[in-house]
Each structure stands twice: as C-alpha cells, then as structure tokens.
C-alpha cells in the first residue's frame, strides 16, 4: 500500500500520522518537541519522530513511505524549504525540508501550520467544494489561510493571511509585532482568557471559563465576550472586503464555544457589512487533526507534481 508521512510540529508537541491515498489517517502518534533542551534538540526530535514513523510504516505495509509533508509555525521561505524564524521552537534559518529529505531519503513538502490546516479544511473539511474561503483559527494567536480553488495562497513572501495583525482598535493593547490593537490581542483564545482573568479576579481563568460564564449569564463575562466578538467581527469584515470569500471557517480553541461564539459573531458581521456579500460563517470540521491531514495532502501533492513533471 502506498502511503506518506505527515508531521504537524507545534510549540509544545508534535502530531504525526501515516496517510493513505484517500487522505485517511492510517496510524497516528504524538510526541513532545523537547523545546526545553534548545533548538538543536527540537530538530533532533522532529527527525527522530519522522524516522520512527517511516520504520513503523515499513513494518506495517512492507514498503517505505512515498513522501513526507511537514507543517510548522513561524516565518517560512517555502520555496527554499527553510524555517526563517520560529520563536516557539527556537529555530532561525533552519533548512528543515532538506534535513528531513536527507534523513528519510524521501521527497519532503514544507508549509506553514495554519495554511496546512486550511488546506485540509478546504479540501476535506468545512470548506470542501468551496472555491473561495478564509480559514481563521482562534488559539494562542490568530492567523488565516486564504483558500482559492483547492489551494492555499502563501503570498509573495510567505506572509499571506496574517489577519491576527490587522489593527482593529488603534488604541488597544500592545502586540508583540510592535503595533497596538491587533486582532489577536483582543479576540484570540488567550486574549479572551486574559480579559476574563482580570474581570473575574481569577488568575487561572481561561477562554473556556469565560464561555461557560457567558452561558450562565454572568454580566462581566458577557461584556468580555462581546468585546472580543466585536473585535473579531471588525477583523473579519476587513478580510471580507479585501478577499470576498464565499465561506469563513472559524477554528481553534475559541470556536469550541459553539453557538456561544457563532451566534453573536454572525450577527456582528452581518451588522457591519454594507456593500459586501455576506459569507457563510461555519465552524472548522477537522479539529486538531487538520494539521496532520493537511501535511499528508502536501505530500501527495508533491508526488503528483513530480509525476506531472516527468
């Protein structure tokens, strides 16, 4: 059976899978990144995990994997296969694609984790069959993946989709990027958690706690939640104005609140639109499997491109 390796490397851990020709996950595994031991240890952990997957696949299916796909956070030079900067992993100018290809003896595809997740959502998830979509996961930060006819647009310099750094409140909180009032400082899951921690007086409070308090009718939580929803709507309306997507796919930790998020968000976006056509706003379908599934799709795309070239 022909299969590929898929790796989704995050700041706190790695998810990986063997992926079949139909995109299905044949075998899944997780492992820590060892980031506390430094960037070299993280690189070694990624290479070792990939090699272990290749061995597991060979034992199970009697043949080596055909290719590998890897999704990582940070700033990437995708054509060169280099991770220019990934703060959570400690990497700077790491030629990860070539390192993996040499270590595995396989062709390797490399892409940004959010774009990879968006690729999966667009092809086999909430955006399947949609010609134009924007995937926006609301987690520790906020980013976006611009989907166009089954592919995801990276931009001229690999920076397309950084909706989290659209300024929605010019007098808002300082952002790590150097601006103030960026969307992710107000509407990410971590931002909502911080706001609710301040409002509730509980320093351990999270966005999930805020959502539960909203459902319970706590007026402090309702105020925190509405501020985040309004900021998110402002950012999404900017994206709709620029990109005219048919569907907005919202994922990440904050989306787990379900209708507590989507009902007021749809209302706020609709109220803010003027001439723009209202997109369908839907929850992501693939959860935390999106990165692995997308990395598998990258690997299969790579093989298809090699066949077409030959």
PDB file of C-alpha atoms in Angstrom:
ATOM      1  CA  UNK A   1       0.000   0.000   0.000  1.00  0.00           C
ATOM      2  CA  UNK A   2       1.295   3.444  -0.892  1.00  0.00           C
ATOM      3  CA  UNK A   3       1.317   5.970   1.945  1.00  0.00           C
ATOM      4  CA  UNK A   4       3.029   9.172   3.117  1.00  0.00           C
ATOM      5  CA  UNK A   5       4.277  10.641   6.390  1.00  0.00           C
ATOM      6  CA  UNK A   6       2.568  13.716   7.834  1.00  0.00           C
ATOM      7  CA  UNK A   7       4.094  15.808  10.632  1.00  0.00           C
ATOM      8  CA  UNK A   8       2.496  18.750  12.441  1.00  0.00           C
ATOM      9  CA  UNK A   9       5.135  20.399  14.635  1.00  0.00           C
ATOM     10  CA  UNK A  10       3.816  22.725  17.339  1.00  0.00           C
ATOM     11  CA  UNK A  11       5.390  24.711  20.129  1.00  0.00           C
ATOM     12  CA  UNK A  12       4.505  22.182  22.820  1.00  0.00           C
ATOM     13  CA  UNK A  13       4.271  18.937  20.906  1.00  0.00           C
ATOM     14  CA  UNK A  14       4.179  17.108  17.595  1.00  0.00           C
ATOM     15  CA  UNK A  15       1.335  15.226  15.960  1.00  0.00           C
ATOM     16  CA  UNK A  16       2.115  12.793  13.186  1.00  0.00           C
ATOM     17  CA  UNK A  17       0.421  10.238  11.000  1.00  0.00           C
ATOM     18  CA  UNK A  18       0.757   7.835   8.130  1.00  0.00           C
ATOM     19  CA  UNK A  19      -1.700   8.979   5.473  1.00  0.00           C
ATOM     20  CA  UNK A  20      -3.217   6.881   2.707  1.00  0.00           C
ATOM     21  CA  UNK A  21      -4.020   7.905  -0.879  1.00  0.00           C
ATOM     22  CA  UNK A  22      -7.580   8.869   0.103  1.00  0.00           C
ATOM     23  CA  UNK A  23      -6.286  11.261   2.782  1.00  0.00           C
ATOM     24  CA  UNK A  24      -7.267   8.974   5.630  1.00  0.00           C
ATOM     25  CA  UNK A  25      -5.110   8.687   8.758  1.00  0.00           C
ATOM     26  CA  UNK A  26      -3.774   5.127   8.867  1.00  0.00           C
ATOM     27  CA  UNK A  27      -1.675   5.493  12.016  1.00  0.00           C
ATOM     28  CA  UNK A  28      -1.386   8.402  14.468  1.00  0.00           C
ATOM     29  CA  UNK A  29       1.180   9.308  17.120  1.00  0.00           C
ATOM     30  CA  UNK A  30       2.169  12.217  19.345  1.00  0.00           C
ATOM     31  CA  UNK A  31       5.457  13.206  20.912  1.00  0.00           C
ATOM     32  CA  UNK A  32       6.915  16.220  22.781  1.00  0.00           C
ATOM     33  CA  UNK A  33       9.250  18.587  20.945  1.00  0.00           C
ATOM     34  CA  UNK A  34      11.871  18.751  23.730  1.00  0.00           C
ATOM     35  CA  UNK A  35      11.964  22.518  23.235  1.00  0.00           C
ATOM     36  CA  UNK A  36      13.199  22.992  26.810  1.00  0.00           C
ATOM     37  CA  UNK A  37      16.528  21.478  25.710  1.00  0.00           C
ATOM     38  CA  UNK A  38      17.094  24.006  22.946  1.00  0.00           C
ATOM     39  CA  UNK A  39      16.595  24.268  19.180  1.00  0.00           C
ATOM     40  CA  UNK A  40      19.044  21.506  18.291  1.00  0.00           C
ATOM     41  CA  UNK A  41      17.099  19.084  20.486  1.00  0.00           C
ATOM     42  CA  UNK A  42      13.849  20.123  18.797  1.00  0.00           C
ATOM     43  CA  UNK A  43      15.375  19.422  15.381  1.00  0.00           C
ATOM     44  CA  UNK A  44      16.630  16.039  16.557  1.00  0.00           C
ATOM     45  CA  UNK A  45      13.194  15.223  17.974  1.00  0.00           C
ATOM     46  CA  UNK A  46      11.497  16.036  14.659  1.00  0.00           C
ATOM     47  CA  UNK A  47      13.979  13.977  12.638  1.00  0.00           C
ATOM     48  CA  UNK A  48      13.761  11.070  15.059  1.00  0.00           C
ATOM     49  CA  UNK A  49       9.961  11.100  15.085  1.00  0.00           C
ATOM     50  CA  UNK A  50       9.836  11.100  11.280  1.00  0.00           C
ATOM     51  CA  UNK A  51      12.298   8.193  11.099  1.00  0.00           C
ATOM     52  CA  UNK A  52      10.292   6.188  13.635  1.00  0.00           C
ATOM     53  CA  UNK A  53       7.150   6.733  11.575  1.00  0.00           C
ATOM     54  CA  UNK A  54       8.925   5.564   8.437  1.00  0.00           C
ATOM     55  CA  UNK A  55      10.027   2.390  10.230  1.00  0.00           C
ATOM     56  CA  UNK A  56       6.521   1.790  11.586  1.00  0.00           C
ATOM     57  CA  UNK A  57       5.085   2.175   8.100  1.00  0.00           C
ATOM     58  CA  UNK A  58       7.636  -0.171   6.556  1.00  0.00           C
ATOM     59  CA  UNK A  59       6.864  -2.823   9.175  1.00  0.00           C
ATOM     60  CA  UNK A  60       3.126  -2.433   8.720  1.00  0.00           C
ATOM     61  CA  UNK A  61       2.901  -2.167   4.932  1.00  0.00           C
ATOM     62  CA  UNK A  62       6.106  -3.813   3.749  1.00  0.00           C
ATOM     63  CA  UNK A  63       7.351  -0.760   1.898  1.00  0.00           C
ATOM     64  CA  UNK A  64       8.841   2.665   2.620  1.00  0.00           C
ATOM     65  CA  UNK A  65       6.689   5.795   2.600  1.00  0.00           C
ATOM     66  CA  UNK A  66       6.495   7.618  -0.720  1.00  0.00           C
ATOM     67  CA  UNK A  67       6.981  11.158   0.626  1.00  0.00           C
ATOM     68  CA  UNK A  68       6.585  13.332   3.701  1.00  0.00           C
ATOM     69  CA  UNK A  69       4.765  16.572   4.474  1.00  0.00           C
ATOM     70  CA  UNK A  70       5.540  18.781   7.453  1.00  0.00           C
ATOM     71  CA  UNK A  71       3.674  21.747   8.929  1.00  0.00           C
ATOM     72  CA  UNK A  72       5.461  24.184  11.241  1.00  0.00           C
ATOM     73  CA  UNK A  73       4.697  27.570  12.821  1.00  0.00           C
ATOM     74  CA  UNK A  74       6.735  30.720  12.238  1.00  0.00           C
ATOM     75  CA  UNK A  75       8.077  32.570   9.240  1.00  0.00           C
ATOM     76  CA  UNK A  76       8.882  30.261   6.328  1.00  0.00           C
ATOM     77  CA  UNK A  77      10.608  30.524   2.998  1.00  0.00           C
ATOM     78  CA  UNK A  78       8.574  27.739   1.452  1.00  0.00           C
ATOM     79  CA  UNK A  79      10.258  27.655  -1.975  1.00  0.00           C
ATOM     80  CA  UNK A  80      13.627  27.215  -0.246  1.00  0.00           C
ATOM     81  CA  UNK A  81      12.248  24.854   2.391  1.00  0.00           C
ATOM     82  CA  UNK A  82      13.696  26.984   5.198  1.00  0.00           C
ATOM     83  CA  UNK A  83      12.177  27.986   8.528  1.00  0.00           C
ATOM     84  CA  UNK A  84      13.397  31.565   8.803  1.00  0.00           C
ATOM     85  CA  UNK A  85      12.157  32.112  12.353  1.00  0.00           C
ATOM     86  CA  UNK A  86      10.025  30.062  14.739  1.00  0.00           C
ATOM     87  CA  UNK A  87      10.138  31.588  18.205  1.00  0.00           C
ATOM     88  CA  UNK A  88       8.332  28.730  19.969  1.00  0.00           C
ATOM     89  CA  UNK A  89      10.830  26.220  18.589  1.00  0.00           C
ATOM     90  CA  UNK A  90      13.979  28.341  18.770  1.00  0.00           C
ATOM     91  CA  UNK A  91      14.702  27.926  15.062  1.00  0.00           C
ATOM     92  CA  UNK A  92      16.385  30.519  12.854  1.00  0.00           C
ATOM     93  CA  UNK A  93      17.209  29.835   9.194  1.00  0.00           C
ATOM     94  CA  UNK A  94      16.766  26.097   9.596  1.00  0.00           C
ATOM     95  CA  UNK A  95      16.741  24.174   6.259  1.00  0.00           C
ATOM     96  CA  UNK A  96      14.183  21.743   7.628  1.00  0.00           C
ATOM     97  CA  UNK A  97      12.975  20.387   4.295  1.00  0.00           C
ATOM     98  CA  UNK A  98      16.469  19.355   3.212  1.00  0.00           C
ATOM     99  CA  UNK A  99      17.310  17.948   6.626  1.00  0.00           C
ATOM    100  CA  UNK A 100      14.209  15.757   6.595  1.00  0.00           C
ATOM    101  CA  UNK A 101      14.714  14.718   2.975  1.00  0.00           C
ATOM    102  CA  UNK A 102      18.292  13.640   3.688  1.00  0.00           C
ATOM    103  CA  UNK A 103      17.337  11.886   6.918  1.00  0.00           C
ATOM    104  CA  UNK A 104      14.444   9.968   5.380  1.00  0.00           C
ATOM    105  CA  UNK A 105      15.635   9.591   1.793  1.00  0.00           C
ATOM    106  CA  UNK A 106      12.268  10.909   0.637  1.00  0.00           C
ATOM    107  CA  UNK A 107      10.844  13.986  -1.099  1.00  0.00           C
ATOM    108  CA  UNK A 108       9.520  16.404   1.538  1.00  0.00           C
ATOM    109  CA  UNK A 109       6.974  19.241   1.372  1.00  0.00           C
ATOM    110  CA  UNK A 110       7.086  22.043   3.964  1.00  0.00           C
ATOM    111  CA  UNK A 111       4.417  24.634   4.768  1.00  0.00           C
ATOM    112  CA  UNK A 112       3.089  26.923   7.496  1.00  0.00           C
ATOM    113  CA  UNK A 113       0.886  25.162  10.053  1.00  0.00           C
ATOM    114  CA  UNK A 114      -2.158  27.426   9.609  1.00  0.00           C
ATOM    115  CA  UNK A 115      -2.005  27.226   5.817  1.00  0.00           C
ATOM    116  CA  UNK A 116      -1.640  23.460   6.088  1.00  0.00           C
ATOM    117  CA  UNK A 117      -4.679  23.218   8.365  1.00  0.00           C
ATOM    118  CA  UNK A 118      -6.553  25.480   5.967  1.00  0.00           C
ATOM    119  CA  UNK A 119      -5.634  23.225   3.053  1.00  0.00           C
ATOM    120  CA  UNK A 120      -7.199  20.272   4.855  1.00  0.00           C
ATOM    121  CA  UNK A 121     -10.324  22.193   5.865  1.00  0.00           C
ATOM    122  CA  UNK A 122     -10.696  23.458   2.314  1.00  0.00           C
ATOM    123  CA  UNK A 123     -10.383  20.079   0.607  1.00  0.00           C
ATOM    124  CA  UNK A 124     -11.860  17.574   3.033  1.00  0.00           C
ATOM    125  CA  UNK A 125     -13.298  19.637   5.885  1.00  0.00           C
ATOM    126  CA  UNK A 126     -15.736  22.504   6.334  1.00  0.00           C
ATOM    127  CA  UNK A 127     -14.718  24.120   3.042  1.00  0.00           C
ATOM    128  CA  UNK A 128     -14.899  21.049   0.828  1.00  0.00           C
ATOM    129  CA  UNK A 129     -16.229  22.076  -2.565  1.00  0.00           C
ATOM    130  CA  UNK A 130     -15.957  25.809  -1.809  1.00  0.00           C
ATOM    131  CA  UNK A 131     -13.991  27.809  -4.373  1.00  0.00           C
ATOM    132  CA  UNK A 132     -13.029  30.734  -2.098  1.00  0.00           C
ATOM    133  CA  UNK A 133     -12.697  30.512   1.689  1.00  0.00           C
ATOM    134  CA  UNK A 134     -10.807  32.003   4.609  1.00  0.00           C
ATOM    135  CA  UNK A 135      -9.792  29.688   7.460  1.00  0.00           C
ATOM    136  CA  UNK A 136      -9.198  31.523  10.756  1.00  0.00           C
ATOM    137  CA  UNK A 137      -8.130  29.521  13.836  1.00  0.00           C
ATOM    138  CA  UNK A 138      -8.557  31.381  17.139  1.00  0.00           C
ATOM    139  CA  UNK A 139      -5.949  29.987  19.503  1.00  0.00           C
ATOM    140  CA  UNK A 140      -2.905  31.400  21.268  1.00  0.00           C
ATOM    141  CA  UNK A 141      -2.812  33.884  18.400  1.00  0.00           C
ATOM    142  CA  UNK A 142      -4.811  34.384  15.232  1.00  0.00           C
ATOM    143  CA  UNK A 143      -3.761  33.706  11.655  1.00  0.00           C
ATOM    144  CA  UNK A 144      -5.558  32.916   8.436  1.00  0.00           C
ATOM    145  CA  UNK A 145      -5.368  30.685   5.396  1.00  0.00           C
ATOM    146  CA  UNK A 146      -6.703  32.045   2.108  1.00  0.00           C
ATOM    147  CA  UNK A 147      -8.201  29.219   0.076  1.00  0.00           C
ATOM    148  CA  UNK A 148      -8.531  29.514  -3.705  1.00  0.00           C
ATOM    149  CA  UNK A 149      -9.748  26.597  -5.820  1.00  0.00           C
ATOM    150  CA  UNK A 150      -8.308  23.848  -3.650  1.00  0.00           C
ATOM    151  CA  UNK A 151      -5.003  25.508  -2.809  1.00  0.00           C
ATOM    152  CA  UNK A 152      -3.883  27.978  -0.152  1.00  0.00           C
ATOM    153  CA  UNK A 153      -2.261  31.284  -1.102  1.00  0.00           C
ATOM    154  CA  UNK A 154       1.102  31.856   0.607  1.00  0.00           C
ATOM    155  CA  UNK A 155       1.728  35.364  -0.731  1.00  0.00           C
ATOM    156  CA  UNK A 156       4.818  36.841  -2.367  1.00  0.00           C
ATOM    157  CA  UNK A 157       6.908  36.448   0.803  1.00  0.00           C
ATOM    158  CA  UNK A 158       5.043  33.709   2.654  1.00  0.00           C
ATOM    159  CA  UNK A 159       3.069  36.149   4.786  1.00  0.00           C
ATOM    160  CA  UNK A 160      -0.432  35.996   3.306  1.00  0.00           C
ATOM    161  CA  UNK A 161      -3.315  35.579   5.731  1.00  0.00           C
ATOM    162  CA  UNK A 162      -1.829  37.253   8.822  1.00  0.00           C
ATOM    163  CA  UNK A 163      -5.218  38.590   9.864  1.00  0.00           C
ATOM    164  CA  UNK A 164      -4.206  38.479  13.523  1.00  0.00           C
ATOM    165  CA  UNK A 165      -2.088  41.569  12.912  1.00  0.00           C
ATOM    166  CA  UNK A 166      -4.818  43.641  11.317  1.00  0.00           C
ATOM    167  CA  UNK A 167      -5.295  46.616  13.652  1.00  0.00           C
ATOM    168  CA  UNK A 168      -8.917  46.743  14.772  1.00  0.00           C
ATOM    169  CA  UNK A 169      -8.518  49.008  17.824  1.00  0.00           C
ATOM    170  CA  UNK A 170      -5.725  51.591  17.273  1.00  0.00           C
ATOM    171  CA  UNK A 171      -5.692  52.461  20.985  1.00  0.00           C
ATOM    172  CA  UNK A 172      -5.771  48.823  22.039  1.00  0.00           C
ATOM    173  CA  UNK A 173      -3.247  46.573  23.783  1.00  0.00           C
ATOM    174  CA  UNK A 174       0.356  46.398  22.646  1.00  0.00           C
ATOM    175  CA  UNK A 175       1.130  43.464  20.365  1.00  0.00           C
ATOM    176  CA  UNK A 176       4.379  41.546  20.093  1.00  0.00           C
ATOM    177  CA  UNK A 177       4.609  42.626  16.456  1.00  0.00           C
ATOM    178  CA  UNK A 178       5.115  46.260  17.528  1.00  0.00           C
ATOM    179  CA  UNK A 179       1.629  47.569  16.772  1.00  0.00           C
ATOM    180  CA  UNK A 180      -1.272  48.290  19.099  1.00  0.00           C
ATOM    181  CA  UNK A 181      -4.767  46.866  18.910  1.00  0.00           C
ATOM    182  CA  UNK A 182      -4.031  43.916  16.650  1.00  0.00           C
ATOM    183  CA  UNK A 183      -6.907  41.477  16.308  1.00  0.00           C
ATOM    184  CA  UNK A 184      -5.095  38.701  18.164  1.00  0.00           C
ATOM    185  CA  UNK A 185      -4.568  40.923  21.229  1.00  0.00           C
ATOM    186  CA  UNK A 186      -8.352  41.163  21.588  1.00  0.00           C
ATOM    187  CA  UNK A 187     -10.028  38.112  20.090  1.00  0.00           C
ATOM    188  CA  UNK A 188      -7.655  35.148  20.362  1.00  0.00           C
ATOM    189  CA  UNK A 189      -8.443  32.462  22.916  1.00  0.00           C
ATOM    190  CA  UNK A 190      -5.502  33.596  25.014  1.00  0.00           C
ATOM    191  CA  UNK A 191      -6.644  37.242  24.870  1.00  0.00           C
ATOM    192  CA  UNK A 192     -10.166  36.316  25.984  1.00  0.00           C
ATOM    193  CA  UNK A 193      -8.700  34.210  28.782  1.00  0.00           C
ATOM    194  CA  UNK A 194      -6.580  37.135  29.991  1.00  0.00           C
ATOM    195  CA  UNK A 195      -9.523  39.531  29.843  1.00  0.00           C
ATOM    196  CA  UNK A 196     -11.748  37.165  31.806  1.00  0.00           C
ATOM    197  CA  UNK A 197      -8.992  36.536  34.358  1.00  0.00           C
ATOM    198  CA  UNK A 198      -8.858  40.290  35.010  1.00  0.00           C
ATOM    199  CA  UNK A 199     -12.633  40.706  35.121  1.00  0.00           C
ATOM    200  CA  UNK A 200     -13.278  37.679  37.322  1.00  0.00           C
ATOM    201  CA  UNK A 201     -10.285  38.110  39.601  1.00  0.00           C
ATOM    202  CA  UNK A 202      -9.230  34.512  38.926  1.00  0.00           C
ATOM    203  CA  UNK A 203      -5.674  34.490  37.506  1.00  0.00           C
ATOM    204  CA  UNK A 204      -6.136  30.909  36.269  1.00  0.00           C
ATOM    205  CA  UNK A 205      -9.268  31.660  34.227  1.00  0.00           C
ATOM    206  CA  UNK A 206      -9.351  30.676  30.551  1.00  0.00           C
ATOM    207  CA  UNK A 207     -11.434  31.463  27.484  1.00  0.00           C
ATOM    208  CA  UNK A 208     -13.374  28.247  28.093  1.00  0.00           C
ATOM    209  CA  UNK A 209     -14.200  29.510  31.589  1.00  0.00           C
ATOM    210  CA  UNK A 210     -15.382  32.781  30.063  1.00  0.00           C
ATOM    211  CA  UNK A 211     -17.658  30.925  27.649  1.00  0.00           C
ATOM    212  CA  UNK A 212     -19.194  28.928  30.481  1.00  0.00           C
ATOM    213  CA  UNK A 213     -19.751  32.127  32.453  1.00  0.00           C
ATOM    214  CA  UNK A 214     -21.457  33.696  29.417  1.00  0.00           C
ATOM    215  CA  UNK A 215     -23.847  30.738  29.213  1.00  0.00           C
ATOM    216  CA  UNK A 216     -24.513  31.134  32.940  1.00  0.00           C
ATOM    217  CA  UNK A 217     -25.418  34.784  32.378  1.00  0.00           C
ATOM    218  CA  UNK A 218     -22.556  36.445  34.253  1.00  0.00           C
ATOM    219  CA  UNK A 219     -22.700  40.097  33.059  1.00  0.00           C
ATOM    220  CA  UNK A 220     -18.933  40.508  33.440  1.00  0.00           C
ATOM    221  CA  UNK A 221     -18.324  37.564  31.141  1.00  0.00           C
ATOM    222  CA  UNK A 222     -20.933  38.799  28.673  1.00  0.00           C
ATOM    223  CA  UNK A 223     -19.092  42.144  28.459  1.00  0.00           C
ATOM    224  CA  UNK A 224     -15.698  40.479  27.936  1.00  0.00           C
ATOM    225  CA  UNK A 225     -17.138  38.116  25.333  1.00  0.00           C
ATOM    226  CA  UNK A 226     -18.951  40.839  23.407  1.00  0.00           C
ATOM    227  CA  UNK A 227     -15.805  42.973  23.243  1.00  0.00           C
ATOM    228  CA  UNK A 228     -13.920  40.044  21.728  1.00  0.00           C
ATOM    229  CA  UNK A 229     -16.737  39.229  19.295  1.00  0.00           C
ATOM    230  CA  UNK A 230     -16.948  42.851  18.139  1.00  0.00           C
ATOM    231  CA  UNK A 231     -13.176  42.978  17.563  1.00  0.00           C
ATOM    232  CA  UNK A 232     -13.278  39.668  15.694  1.00  0.00           C
ATOM    233  CA  UNK A 233     -16.154  40.872  13.538  1.00  0.00           C
ATOM    234  CA  UNK A 234     -14.201  44.028  12.656  1.00  0.00           C
ATOM    235  CA  UNK A 235     -11.216  41.954  11.544  1.00  0.00           C
ATOM    236  CA  UNK A 236     -13.360  39.542   9.559  1.00  0.00           C
ATOM    237  CA  UNK A 237     -15.203  42.361   7.802  1.00  0.00           C
ATOM    238  CA  UNK A 238     -11.843  43.771   6.710  1.00  0.00           C
ATOM    239  CA  UNK A 239     -10.950  40.334   5.334  1.00  0.00           C
ATOM    240  CA  UNK A 240     -14.310  40.027   3.578  1.00  0.00           C
ATOM    241  CA  UNK A 241     -13.822  43.450   1.990  1.00  0.00           C
ATOM    242  CA  UNK A 242     -10.368  42.515   0.683  1.00  0.00           C
ATOM    243  CA  UNK A 243     -10.884  38.861  -0.255  1.00  0.00           C
ATOM    244  CA  UNK A 244     -14.612  38.354  -0.882  1.00  0.00           C
ATOM    245  CA  UNK A 245     -14.586  34.757   0.421  1.00  0.00           C
ATOM    246  CA  UNK A 246     -17.651  32.569  -0.032  1.00  0.00           C
ATOM    247  CA  UNK A 247     -17.108  30.926   3.372  1.00  0.00           C
ATOM    248  CA  UNK A 248     -15.391  31.896   6.624  1.00  0.00           C
ATOM    249  CA  UNK A 249     -14.200  28.804   8.515  1.00  0.00           C
ATOM    250  CA  UNK A 250     -13.540  29.548  12.180  1.00  0.00           C
ATOM    251  CA  UNK A 251     -11.482  27.079  14.193  1.00  0.00           C
ATOM    252  CA  UNK A 252      -9.173  26.910  17.189  1.00  0.00           C
ATOM    253  CA  UNK A 253      -9.913  26.824  20.888  1.00  0.00           C
ATOM    254  CA  UNK A 254     -12.368  29.722  20.921  1.00  0.00           C
ATOM    255  CA  UNK A 255     -14.548  28.065  18.275  1.00  0.00           C
ATOM    256  CA  UNK A 256     -15.142  25.191  20.691  1.00  0.00           C
ATOM    257  CA  UNK A 257     -17.654  27.501  22.406  1.00  0.00           C
ATOM    258  CA  UNK A 258     -20.043  26.664  19.550  1.00  0.00           C
ATOM    259  CA  UNK A 259     -23.154  28.813  19.291  1.00  0.00           C
ATOM    260  CA  UNK A 260     -21.951  30.939  22.208  1.00  0.00           C
ATOM    261  CA  UNK A 261     -19.432  32.316  19.704  1.00  0.00           C
ATOM    262  CA  UNK A 262     -21.082  31.785  16.338  1.00  0.00           C
ATOM    263  CA  UNK A 263     -24.494  33.286  17.054  1.00  0.00           C
ATOM    264  CA  UNK A 264     -23.248  36.731  18.152  1.00  0.00           C
ATOM    265  CA  UNK A 265     -20.381  36.633  15.635  1.00  0.00           C
ATOM    266  CA  UNK A 266     -22.678  36.065  12.671  1.00  0.00           C
ATOM    267  CA  UNK A 267     -24.910  38.853  13.927  1.00  0.00           C
ATOM    268  CA  UNK A 268     -21.997  41.276  14.397  1.00  0.00           C
ATOM    269  CA  UNK A 269     -20.501  40.566  10.970  1.00  0.00           C
ATOM    270  CA  UNK A 270     -23.874  40.966   9.253  1.00  0.00           C
ATOM    271  CA  UNK A 271     -24.470  44.277  11.023  1.00  0.00           C
ATOM    272  CA  UNK A 272     -21.075  45.645   9.950  1.00  0.00           C
ATOM    273  CA  UNK A 273     -21.343  44.747   6.261  1.00  0.00           C
ATOM    274  CA  UNK A 274     -22.579  47.385   3.836  1.00  0.00           C
ATOM    275  CA  UNK A 275     -21.975  46.644   0.145  1.00  0.00           C
ATOM    276  CA  UNK A 276     -20.110  43.361   0.738  1.00  0.00           C
ATOM    277  CA  UNK A 277     -21.765  39.996   0.126  1.00  0.00           C
ATOM    278  CA  UNK A 278     -22.179  38.163   3.410  1.00  0.00           C
ATOM    279  CA  UNK A 279     -20.123  34.954   3.579  1.00  0.00           C
ATOM    280  CA  UNK A 280     -21.279  31.769   5.221  1.00  0.00           C
ATOM    281  CA  UNK A 281     -19.638  31.535   8.676  1.00  0.00           C
ATOM    282  CA  UNK A 282     -19.074  27.948   9.807  1.00  0.00           C
ATOM    283  CA  UNK A 283     -17.034  26.084  12.430  1.00  0.00           C
ATOM    284  CA  UNK A 284     -13.977  24.122  11.347  1.00  0.00           C
ATOM    285  CA  UNK A 285     -14.660  20.404  10.959  1.00  0.00           C
ATOM    286  CA  UNK A 286     -11.312  18.674  11.480  1.00  0.00           C
ATOM    287  CA  UNK A 287     -10.200  19.889  14.911  1.00  0.00           C
ATOM    288  CA  UNK A 288      -6.569  19.331  15.816  1.00  0.00           C
ATOM    289  CA  UNK A 289      -6.238  16.675  13.100  1.00  0.00           C
ATOM    290  CA  UNK A 290      -6.273  19.407  10.418  1.00  0.00           C
ATOM    291  CA  UNK A 291      -2.504  19.965  10.522  1.00  0.00           C
ATOM    292  CA  UNK A 292      -1.668  16.290  10.028  1.00  0.00           C
ATOM    293  CA  UNK A 293      -4.278  15.837   7.337  1.00  0.00           C
ATOM    294  CA  UNK A 294      -3.009  18.931   5.548  1.00  0.00           C
ATOM    295  CA  UNK A 295       0.604  17.782   5.793  1.00  0.00           C
ATOM    296  CA  UNK A 296      -0.463  14.498   4.211  1.00  0.00           C
ATOM    297  CA  UNK A 297      -2.170  16.388   1.391  1.00  0.00           C
ATOM    298  CA  UNK A 298       1.040  18.379   0.851  1.00  0.00           C
ATOM    299  CA  UNK A 299       2.992  15.145   0.487  1.00  0.00           C
ATOM    300  CA  UNK A 300       0.517  13.684  -2.013  1.00  0.00           C
ATOM    301  CA  UNK A 301       0.528  16.974  -3.951  1.00  0.00           C
ATOM    302  CA  UNK A 302       4.315  16.781  -4.102  1.00  0.00           C
ATOM    303  CA  UNK A 303       4.175  13.306  -5.585  1.00  0.00           C
ATOM    304  CA  UNK A 304       1.534  14.384  -8.109  1.00  0.00           C
ATOM    305  CA  UNK A 305       3.706  17.340  -9.142  1.00  0.00           C
ATOM    306  CA  UNK A 306       6.728  15.050  -9.629  1.00  0.00           C
ATOM    307  CA  UNK A 307       4.689  12.699 -11.817  1.00  0.00           C
ATOM    308  CA  UNK A 308       3.397  15.628 -13.869  1.00  0.00           C
ATOM    309  CA  UNK A 309       6.945  16.961 -14.299  1.00  0.00           C
ATOM    310  CA  UNK A 310       8.211  13.604 -15.503  1.00  0.00           C
TER     311      UNK A 310
END
